């Protein structure tokens, strides 16, 4: 066969940068570690991983959400010494679940573990988990709640809350794991690739999301361990994480019909209605005309909804500065059209059914869905 391509150049002489380490070994295990302000825990964690994983080809991918304490820089420093350590640095985004998903998708090894950076997870379990993966498990969960495990690192109320959440998840989502809230687990990268489009990037409950999204198709094995006490830095779990969790339950139980964000948006909207009525009452109390009082109440409620949605519903892409003001104006315009859509739909429904309350609810739903869809597309852009 003749070819018009120029002859291949002679192979270049090998270039040596420092010591030539020879070809690196492809890893069999990737450990994904989400971090936010964990600088003080990195060195001991990497040392422990190197110790317990001796004899296994591994790599660790840290996924850092641009921690102000310089976690990413510290990781790069460690990575210069030990190329098994890599860091994905995300800017302008926050969220444990999303960080874990990105790390798992960037993994090189066929098997992926997820664990916390704060030394609360017992890393010496990793070789056993890997072994269990080799004996037919799809997911290996390090559990605190099977016999032999415990959660000494939890305060009393947090322990109770975590148990309650676990029971709820097991009942509603029919998840069989004894600890579906565990942040310490292992699975095949292939499984993550298949499920990734269905997973929520918000919240802490990545394992629960994986198990629920797979609808019982994954064979789960469990190993017990004792959840340790945090050594350095603070926990990032707060009440908003609880809200996320409840949202995930509803979202998964409804087969994805009701999304977590919509739920949050609708809850804020309901609170806005209360604000609206209170402002209207106050305005009328000051002897304003109904038109003026209603206009002020509407603006107050819209502003309240906007601020709350920016703080909660879209906290992972929160607007600030000029973008905040621009977003507010766009939100006013969208809600104005939403009100028109609400009235139009309600009138049509009333004409069809002659039921005032049914028409009212239909109008409110259309308005809410419109406001949600439009503000997601135009104010807090690109949000999933
Ligand atoms: N990239 C990224 N972005 N990492 C985060 C974020 C975030 O927004 N929030 C927390 N992390 C990291 C932390 O730095 C830590 O390595 C790990 O995620 C867990 O966060 P903690 O704040 O220490 O969580 P916890 O100890 O309160 O919660 C643990 O128990 C929960 C079960 O109740 C974790 O294991 C959770 O995964 C688990 O769901
Ligand atoms: Mn922790």
Tab-separated table of C-alpha atoms and ligand atoms in Angstrom:
chain	number	residue	atom	x	y	z
A	1	UNK	CA	0.000	0.000	0.000
A	2	UNK	CA	1.376	3.403	-0.953
A	3	UNK	CA	0.946	6.306	1.328
A	4	UNK	CA	1.299	10.037	0.769
A	5	UNK	CA	2.211	10.600	4.398
A	6	UNK	CA	5.735	11.849	5.065
A	7	UNK	CA	8.077	9.247	6.571
A	8	UNK	CA	7.820	8.918	10.308
A	9	UNK	CA	10.534	10.910	12.128
A	10	UNK	CA	13.265	8.923	13.801
A	11	UNK	CA	12.381	8.300	17.479
A	12	UNK	CA	13.563	11.196	19.613
A	13	UNK	CA	16.211	10.550	22.202
A	14	UNK	CA	14.525	10.012	25.596
A	15	UNK	CA	14.356	13.141	27.694
A	16	UNK	CA	15.243	12.729	31.339
A	17	UNK	CA	13.728	15.148	33.817
A	18	UNK	CA	15.384	14.461	37.110
A	19	UNK	CA	15.544	10.735	37.791
A	20	UNK	CA	13.688	8.641	35.218
A	21	UNK	CA	11.275	6.532	37.247
A	22	UNK	CA	10.395	4.245	34.306
A	23	UNK	CA	6.832	3.567	33.269
A	24	UNK	CA	4.346	4.066	36.109
A	25	UNK	CA	2.100	1.154	37.071
A	26	UNK	CA	-1.586	1.552	36.272
A	27	UNK	CA	-3.542	1.547	39.540
A	28	UNK	CA	-5.952	-1.224	40.567
A	29	UNK	CA	-7.615	0.995	43.154
A	30	UNK	CA	-8.478	4.702	43.145
A	31	UNK	CA	-9.303	6.304	46.473
A	32	UNK	CA	-11.490	9.396	46.025
A	33	UNK	CA	-11.311	11.875	48.885
A	34	UNK	CA	-13.497	15.004	48.928
A	35	UNK	CA	-11.962	17.885	50.856
A	36	UNK	CA	-13.008	21.222	52.182
A	37	UNK	CA	-10.541	22.858	54.588
A	38	UNK	CA	-8.698	19.672	55.485
A	39	UNK	CA	-5.119	20.876	55.186
A	40	UNK	CA	-4.113	19.607	58.609
A	41	UNK	CA	-5.324	16.075	57.892
A	42	UNK	CA	-3.605	15.499	54.549
A	43	UNK	CA	-0.106	14.398	55.566
A	44	UNK	CA	-1.250	11.839	58.146
A	45	UNK	CA	-3.928	10.532	55.778
A	46	UNK	CA	-1.524	10.026	52.867
A	47	UNK	CA	0.991	8.360	55.178
A	48	UNK	CA	-1.698	5.992	56.464
A	49	UNK	CA	-2.880	5.165	52.931
A	50	UNK	CA	0.675	4.411	51.800
A	51	UNK	CA	1.084	2.151	54.803
A	52	UNK	CA	-2.119	0.101	54.535
A	53	UNK	CA	-2.073	-0.102	50.730
A	54	UNK	CA	1.536	-1.292	50.447
A	55	UNK	CA	1.535	-4.082	47.851
A	56	UNK	CA	-1.517	-2.700	45.993
A	57	UNK	CA	-1.216	-0.421	42.942
A	58	UNK	CA	-3.261	2.587	44.017
A	59	UNK	CA	-3.794	6.278	43.417
A	60	UNK	CA	-5.697	8.883	45.418
A	61	UNK	CA	-7.769	11.651	43.826
A	62	UNK	CA	-8.608	14.479	46.169
A	63	UNK	CA	-11.459	16.696	45.039
A	64	UNK	CA	-11.130	20.089	46.654
A	65	UNK	CA	-13.711	22.869	46.368
A	66	UNK	CA	-11.123	25.637	46.422
A	67	UNK	CA	-10.700	25.500	50.222
A	68	UNK	CA	-9.544	28.841	51.623
A	69	UNK	CA	-7.059	27.042	53.903
A	70	UNK	CA	-4.905	26.063	50.902
A	71	UNK	CA	-5.742	22.354	50.869
A	72	UNK	CA	-5.190	22.176	47.086
A	73	UNK	CA	-1.693	23.725	47.294
A	74	UNK	CA	-0.712	21.373	50.070
A	75	UNK	CA	-1.892	18.437	47.957
A	76	UNK	CA	0.137	19.571	44.992
A	77	UNK	CA	3.162	19.657	47.275
A	78	UNK	CA	2.524	16.080	48.365
A	79	UNK	CA	1.905	15.085	44.735
A	80	UNK	CA	5.386	16.279	43.745
A	81	UNK	CA	6.841	13.762	46.155
A	82	UNK	CA	4.322	11.048	45.497
A	83	UNK	CA	2.714	11.063	42.023
A	84	UNK	CA	-0.011	8.691	43.200
A	85	UNK	CA	-1.596	11.737	44.796
A	86	UNK	CA	-3.646	13.979	42.517
A	87	UNK	CA	-5.961	16.866	43.195
A	88	UNK	CA	-8.982	18.088	41.242
A	89	UNK	CA	-9.543	21.685	42.223
A	90	UNK	CA	-13.070	22.952	41.608
A	91	UNK	CA	-13.726	26.676	41.550
A	92	UNK	CA	-17.155	28.254	42.056
A	93	UNK	CA	-18.764	24.990	43.059
A	94	UNK	CA	-19.521	23.377	46.379
A	95	UNK	CA	-20.986	20.060	47.376
A	96	UNK	CA	-19.808	16.780	48.752
A	97	UNK	CA	-21.848	14.521	46.440
A	98	UNK	CA	-20.797	16.381	43.304
A	99	UNK	CA	-17.153	16.281	44.366
A	100	UNK	CA	-17.322	12.508	44.917
A	101	UNK	CA	-18.947	11.955	41.513
A	102	UNK	CA	-16.295	13.991	39.708
A	103	UNK	CA	-13.505	12.199	41.514
A	104	UNK	CA	-14.928	8.760	40.734
A	105	UNK	CA	-15.362	9.632	37.069
A	106	UNK	CA	-11.742	10.803	36.906
A	107	UNK	CA	-10.492	7.554	38.437
A	108	UNK	CA	-8.030	5.500	36.445
A	109	UNK	CA	-8.505	2.215	38.306
A	110	UNK	CA	-11.419	-0.168	37.683
A	111	UNK	CA	-12.298	-0.095	41.386
A	112	UNK	CA	-13.010	3.111	43.291
A	113	UNK	CA	-13.258	3.820	47.020
A	114	UNK	CA	-14.696	6.976	48.554
A	115	UNK	CA	-13.611	8.118	51.994
A	116	UNK	CA	-13.449	11.282	54.095
A	117	UNK	CA	-10.227	13.210	54.567
A	118	UNK	CA	-10.632	13.797	58.295
A	119	UNK	CA	-9.306	10.418	59.546
A	120	UNK	CA	-12.754	9.439	60.860
A	121	UNK	CA	-12.869	6.518	58.436
A	122	UNK	CA	-10.680	3.540	59.257
A	123	UNK	CA	-8.434	3.260	56.204
A	124	UNK	CA	-7.067	-0.115	57.322
A	125	UNK	CA	-10.358	-1.559	56.039
A	126	UNK	CA	-9.464	-0.749	52.409
A	127	UNK	CA	-7.589	-4.000	51.565
A	128	UNK	CA	-10.467	-6.078	52.949
A	129	UNK	CA	-12.949	-4.015	50.978
A	130	UNK	CA	-10.952	-4.599	47.801
A	131	UNK	CA	-10.885	-8.304	48.529
A	132	UNK	CA	-14.670	-8.315	48.996
A	133	UNK	CA	-15.038	-6.621	45.605
A	134	UNK	CA	-13.215	-9.592	44.118
A	135	UNK	CA	-15.767	-12.024	45.553
A	136	UNK	CA	-18.823	-10.840	43.673
A	137	UNK	CA	-19.885	-7.670	45.476
A	138	UNK	CA	-20.978	-4.654	43.414
A	139	UNK	CA	-20.671	-2.294	46.356
A	140	UNK	CA	-18.785	-2.751	49.620
A	141	UNK	CA	-20.016	-0.510	52.418
A	142	UNK	CA	-18.043	0.221	55.553
A	143	UNK	CA	-20.867	0.330	58.069
A	144	UNK	CA	-21.131	1.738	61.559
A	145	UNK	CA	-24.424	0.073	62.352
A	146	UNK	CA	-23.950	-3.644	61.815
A	147	UNK	CA	-22.836	-5.677	64.855
A	148	UNK	CA	-19.246	-4.759	65.671
A	149	UNK	CA	-19.384	-1.233	64.286
A	150	UNK	CA	-20.015	1.973	66.176
A	151	UNK	CA	-20.137	5.697	65.832
A	152	UNK	CA	-18.174	7.011	68.801
A	153	UNK	CA	-17.293	10.089	66.727
A	154	UNK	CA	-20.914	11.267	66.840
A	155	UNK	CA	-22.495	13.518	69.410
A	156	UNK	CA	-25.684	12.120	70.998
A	157	UNK	CA	-28.111	14.122	68.852
A	158	UNK	CA	-26.183	13.491	65.693
A	159	UNK	CA	-26.170	9.766	66.437
A	160	UNK	CA	-29.954	9.755	66.885
A	161	UNK	CA	-30.485	11.837	63.740
A	162	UNK	CA	-28.269	9.569	61.699
A	163	UNK	CA	-30.120	6.453	62.884
A	164	UNK	CA	-33.495	8.013	62.148
A	165	UNK	CA	-32.380	9.004	58.653
A	166	UNK	CA	-31.109	5.463	58.098
A	167	UNK	CA	-34.443	3.900	59.072
A	168	UNK	CA	-36.321	6.339	56.859
A	169	UNK	CA	-34.099	5.563	53.892
A	170	UNK	CA	-34.449	1.825	54.396
A	171	UNK	CA	-38.252	1.968	54.651
A	172	UNK	CA	-39.027	4.498	51.944
A	173	UNK	CA	-36.383	3.633	49.382
A	174	UNK	CA	-36.127	-0.081	50.168
A	175	UNK	CA	-32.372	0.172	50.490
A	176	UNK	CA	-30.966	-2.882	52.244
A	177	UNK	CA	-27.642	-1.555	53.543
A	178	UNK	CA	-27.408	-1.115	57.309
A	179	UNK	CA	-25.603	2.220	56.786
A	180	UNK	CA	-26.724	3.878	53.524
A	181	UNK	CA	-25.444	7.228	54.874
A	182	UNK	CA	-21.901	5.940	55.060
A	183	UNK	CA	-19.353	8.138	53.359
A	184	UNK	CA	-16.949	5.174	53.153
A	185	UNK	CA	-17.579	2.636	50.387
A	186	UNK	CA	-16.142	0.943	47.312
A	187	UNK	CA	-17.537	0.022	43.909
A	188	UNK	CA	-16.580	-0.497	40.273
A	189	UNK	CA	-15.957	2.648	38.254
A	190	UNK	CA	-18.176	1.133	35.566
A	191	UNK	CA	-21.132	1.226	37.962
A	192	UNK	CA	-20.589	4.912	38.647
A	193	UNK	CA	-20.313	5.672	34.940
A	194	UNK	CA	-23.639	3.975	34.356
A	195	UNK	CA	-25.445	5.721	37.218
A	196	UNK	CA	-23.778	9.152	37.084
A	197	UNK	CA	-26.462	10.881	34.976
A	198	UNK	CA	-29.086	9.996	37.615
A	199	UNK	CA	-27.121	11.113	40.661
A	200	UNK	CA	-27.750	14.341	42.517
A	201	UNK	CA	-24.708	16.561	42.975
A	202	UNK	CA	-26.146	18.181	46.085
A	203	UNK	CA	-26.092	16.929	49.620
A	204	UNK	CA	-24.071	14.400	51.570
A	205	UNK	CA	-25.898	11.209	50.676
A	206	UNK	CA	-23.951	9.942	47.721
A	207	UNK	CA	-24.075	6.233	48.649
A	208	UNK	CA	-27.818	6.349	49.343
A	209	UNK	CA	-28.300	8.006	45.970
A	210	UNK	CA	-26.238	5.305	44.238
A	211	UNK	CA	-28.140	2.463	45.928
A	212	UNK	CA	-31.560	4.041	45.341
A	213	UNK	CA	-30.785	4.943	41.723
A	214	UNK	CA	-29.701	1.359	40.977
A	215	UNK	CA	-33.067	0.167	42.319
A	216	UNK	CA	-31.781	-2.836	44.202
A	217	UNK	CA	-29.649	-4.147	41.320
A	218	UNK	CA	-26.374	-3.811	43.220
A	219	UNK	CA	-25.132	-6.626	45.402
A	220	UNK	CA	-24.035	-5.015	48.671
A	221	UNK	CA	-21.461	-6.452	51.076
A	222	UNK	CA	-20.755	-4.815	54.399
A	223	UNK	CA	-17.745	-4.563	56.656
A	224	UNK	CA	-18.030	-3.036	60.095
A	225	UNK	CA	-15.786	-0.387	61.542
A	226	UNK	CA	-15.791	2.187	64.247
A	227	UNK	CA	-16.353	5.809	63.147
A	228	UNK	CA	-13.559	7.797	64.796
A	229	UNK	CA	-13.409	11.273	66.277
A	230	UNK	CA	-12.442	14.141	63.948
A	231	UNK	CA	-8.809	15.116	64.548
A	232	UNK	CA	-8.532	18.526	62.970
A	233	UNK	CA	-10.879	21.058	61.339
A	234	UNK	CA	-14.703	21.100	61.549
A	235	UNK	CA	-17.588	19.035	60.225
A	236	UNK	CA	-19.449	20.675	57.347
A	237	UNK	CA	-22.716	18.888	58.069
A	238	UNK	CA	-25.444	21.345	59.025
A	239	UNK	CA	-29.216	21.707	58.904
A	240	UNK	CA	-29.180	22.363	55.197
A	241	UNK	CA	-27.642	18.932	54.746
A	242	UNK	CA	-30.662	17.522	56.566
A	243	UNK	CA	-32.941	19.365	54.158
A	244	UNK	CA	-30.988	17.862	51.266
A	245	UNK	CA	-31.444	14.424	52.711
A	246	UNK	CA	-35.229	14.756	53.034
A	247	UNK	CA	-35.316	16.160	49.504
A	248	UNK	CA	-33.370	13.177	48.191
A	249	UNK	CA	-35.838	10.777	49.806
A	250	UNK	CA	-38.812	12.515	48.163
A	251	UNK	CA	-37.024	12.855	44.850
A	252	UNK	CA	-36.032	9.187	44.690
A	253	UNK	CA	-39.349	7.938	46.077
A	254	UNK	CA	-41.158	9.843	43.307
A	255	UNK	CA	-38.932	8.227	40.684
A	256	UNK	CA	-37.162	11.497	39.961
A	257	UNK	CA	-40.436	13.296	39.146
A	258	UNK	CA	-39.984	15.814	41.937
A	259	UNK	CA	-36.424	17.097	41.995
A	260	UNK	CA	-34.603	18.193	45.077
A	261	UNK	CA	-34.265	21.703	43.768
A	262	UNK	CA	-37.899	22.011	42.849
A	263	UNK	CA	-38.851	20.864	46.313
A	264	UNK	CA	-36.635	23.491	47.878
A	265	UNK	CA	-37.960	26.123	45.455
A	266	UNK	CA	-41.570	25.218	46.265
A	267	UNK	CA	-40.915	25.310	50.021
A	268	UNK	CA	-39.381	28.762	49.689
A	269	UNK	CA	-42.406	29.774	47.600
A	270	UNK	CA	-44.778	28.612	50.334
A	271	UNK	CA	-42.834	30.647	52.903
A	272	UNK	CA	-43.037	33.592	50.478
A	273	UNK	CA	-46.815	33.368	50.517
A	274	UNK	CA	-46.794	33.812	54.293
A	275	UNK	CA	-44.475	36.822	53.922
A	276	UNK	CA	-46.771	38.235	51.246
A	277	UNK	CA	-49.861	38.002	53.462
A	278	UNK	CA	-48.045	39.482	56.445
A	279	UNK	CA	-46.773	42.424	54.345
A	280	UNK	CA	-50.231	42.979	52.862
A	281	UNK	CA	-51.813	43.031	56.326
A	282	UNK	CA	-49.157	45.451	57.541
A	283	UNK	CA	-49.639	47.764	54.542
A	284	UNK	CA	-53.400	47.827	55.011
A	285	UNK	CA	-52.775	48.534	58.696
A	286	UNK	CA	-50.895	51.667	57.612
A	287	UNK	CA	-54.012	52.714	55.706
A	288	UNK	CA	-52.454	52.188	52.250
A	289	UNK	CA	-54.854	51.531	49.404
A	290	UNK	CA	-55.246	47.848	48.540
A	291	UNK	CA	-53.472	48.302	45.211
A	292	UNK	CA	-50.426	49.947	46.808
A	293	UNK	CA	-50.323	47.491	49.724
A	294	UNK	CA	-50.636	44.506	47.374
A	295	UNK	CA	-47.864	45.845	45.113
A	296	UNK	CA	-45.503	46.369	48.045
A	297	UNK	CA	-46.392	42.915	49.425
A	298	UNK	CA	-45.713	41.303	46.041
A	299	UNK	CA	-42.301	42.965	45.725
A	300	UNK	CA	-41.432	42.035	49.313
A	301	UNK	CA	-42.388	38.399	48.776
A	302	UNK	CA	-40.490	38.167	45.471
A	303	UNK	CA	-37.374	39.669	47.055
A	304	UNK	CA	-37.702	37.302	50.025
A	305	UNK	CA	-38.047	34.303	47.670
A	306	UNK	CA	-35.087	35.413	45.614
A	307	UNK	CA	-32.780	35.874	48.591
A	308	UNK	CA	-33.793	32.550	50.135
A	309	UNK	CA	-33.466	30.628	46.874
A	310	UNK	CA	-30.059	32.185	46.362
A	311	UNK	CA	-29.050	31.103	49.869
A	312	UNK	CA	-30.563	27.609	49.888
A	313	UNK	CA	-31.932	26.240	46.617
A	314	UNK	CA	-28.973	27.460	44.551
A	315	UNK	CA	-26.320	27.730	47.223
A	316	UNK	CA	-23.899	25.812	45.019
A	317	UNK	CA	-24.080	28.622	42.451
A	318	UNK	CA	-24.925	31.530	44.711
A	319	UNK	CA	-24.957	34.946	43.020
A	320	UNK	CA	-23.207	37.917	44.576
A	321	UNK	CA	-22.282	41.513	43.724
A	322	UNK	CA	-23.667	42.790	40.414
A	323	UNK	CA	-24.773	39.315	39.396
A	324	UNK	CA	-27.001	39.279	42.484
A	325	UNK	CA	-28.724	42.517	41.400
A	326	UNK	CA	-29.046	41.441	37.786
A	327	UNK	CA	-30.512	38.129	38.975
A	328	UNK	CA	-33.006	39.946	41.195
A	329	UNK	CA	-34.321	42.028	38.293
A	330	UNK	CA	-34.612	38.959	36.067
A	331	UNK	CA	-36.400	37.155	38.897
A	332	UNK	CA	-38.958	39.984	39.194
A	333	UNK	CA	-39.636	39.779	35.444
A	334	UNK	CA	-39.970	35.990	35.493
A	335	UNK	CA	-42.321	36.015	38.494
A	336	UNK	CA	-44.404	38.761	36.853
A	337	UNK	CA	-44.928	36.542	33.809
A	338	UNK	CA	-45.441	33.588	36.159
A	339	UNK	CA	-48.324	35.447	37.799
A	340	UNK	CA	-49.867	36.046	34.378
A	341	UNK	CA	-49.471	32.337	33.536
A	342	UNK	CA	-51.032	31.473	36.901
A	343	UNK	CA	-54.109	33.646	36.300
A	344	UNK	CA	-54.480	32.473	32.687
A	345	UNK	CA	-54.264	28.787	33.619
A	346	UNK	CA	-56.604	29.199	36.572
A	347	UNK	CA	-59.201	30.941	34.434
A	348	UNK	CA	-59.037	28.182	31.859
A	349	UNK	CA	-59.320	25.511	34.565
A	350	UNK	CA	-62.244	27.318	36.160
A	351	UNK	CA	-63.983	27.476	32.790
A	352	UNK	CA	-63.384	23.719	32.299
A	353	UNK	CA	-64.245	22.455	35.779
A	354	UNK	CA	-66.248	25.211	37.487
A	355	UNK	CA	-64.370	24.347	40.709
A	356	UNK	CA	-62.816	27.503	42.134
A	357	UNK	CA	-60.344	25.672	44.406
A	358	UNK	CA	-59.203	23.239	41.697
A	359	UNK	CA	-58.681	26.169	39.328
A	360	UNK	CA	-56.777	28.047	42.028
A	361	UNK	CA	-54.459	25.104	42.723
A	362	UNK	CA	-53.905	24.483	39.000
A	363	UNK	CA	-52.974	28.132	38.493
A	364	UNK	CA	-50.588	28.123	41.443
A	365	UNK	CA	-48.891	24.935	40.184
A	366	UNK	CA	-48.445	26.284	36.657
A	367	UNK	CA	-47.042	29.524	38.110
A	368	UNK	CA	-44.629	27.647	40.377
A	369	UNK	CA	-43.362	25.366	37.597
A	370	UNK	CA	-42.941	28.370	35.280
A	371	UNK	CA	-41.029	30.365	37.887
A	372	UNK	CA	-38.859	27.362	38.660
A	373	UNK	CA	-38.064	26.439	35.070
A	374	UNK	CA	-37.404	30.000	33.956
A	375	UNK	CA	-35.327	31.092	36.931
A	376	UNK	CA	-33.257	27.916	36.651
A	377	UNK	CA	-32.577	28.649	32.998
A	378	UNK	CA	-32.113	32.414	33.229
A	379	UNK	CA	-31.097	33.414	36.762
A	380	UNK	CA	-29.131	30.513	38.244
A	381	UNK	CA	-27.876	29.225	34.898
A	382	UNK	CA	-26.803	25.657	34.128
A	383	UNK	CA	-28.072	24.231	37.390
A	384	UNK	CA	-28.984	20.556	37.117
B	1	LIG	N1	-15.093	18.862	47.942
B	1	LIG	C1	-15.900	18.999	48.997
B	1	LIG	N2	-16.926	19.911	48.946
B	1	LIG	N3	-15.681	18.271	50.111
B	1	LIG	C2	-16.501	18.437	51.166
B	1	LIG	C3	-17.577	19.345	51.168
B	1	LIG	C4	-17.790	20.123	49.970
B	1	LIG	O1	-18.691	20.942	49.865
B	1	LIG	N4	-18.204	19.270	52.377
B	1	LIG	C5	-17.523	18.346	53.088
B	1	LIG	N5	-16.484	17.854	52.372
B	1	LIG	C6	-15.496	16.830	52.761
B	1	LIG	C7	-14.817	17.065	54.075
B	1	LIG	O2	-13.638	17.822	53.924
B	1	LIG	C8	-14.520	15.651	54.546
B	1	LIG	O3	-13.356	15.127	53.970
B	1	LIG	C9	-15.712	14.854	54.028
B	1	LIG	O4	-16.221	15.621	52.925
B	1	LIG	C10	-16.806	14.655	55.083
B	1	LIG	O5	-17.192	15.908	55.610
B	1	LIG	P1	-17.444	16.132	57.157
B	1	LIG	O6	-17.855	17.539	57.315
B	1	LIG	O7	-16.295	15.630	57.965
B	1	LIG	O8	-18.691	15.175	57.359
B	1	LIG	P2	-19.145	14.444	58.687
B	1	LIG	O9	-18.028	13.745	59.375
B	1	LIG	O10	-19.950	15.395	59.462
B	1	LIG	O11	-20.123	13.337	58.018
B	1	LIG	C11	-19.727	12.017	57.816
B	1	LIG	O12	-20.797	11.211	58.175
B	1	LIG	C12	-21.943	11.288	57.345
B	1	LIG	C13	-22.991	10.345	57.837
B	1	LIG	O13	-23.731	10.906	58.833
B	1	LIG	C14	-19.335	11.742	56.365
B	1	LIG	O14	-18.765	10.444	56.278
B	1	LIG	C15	-20.497	11.789	55.418
B	1	LIG	O15	-20.075	11.333	54.126
B	1	LIG	C16	-21.584	10.902	55.927
B	1	LIG	O16	-22.714	11.007	55.090
B	2	LIG	MN1	-16.100	14.045	59.265
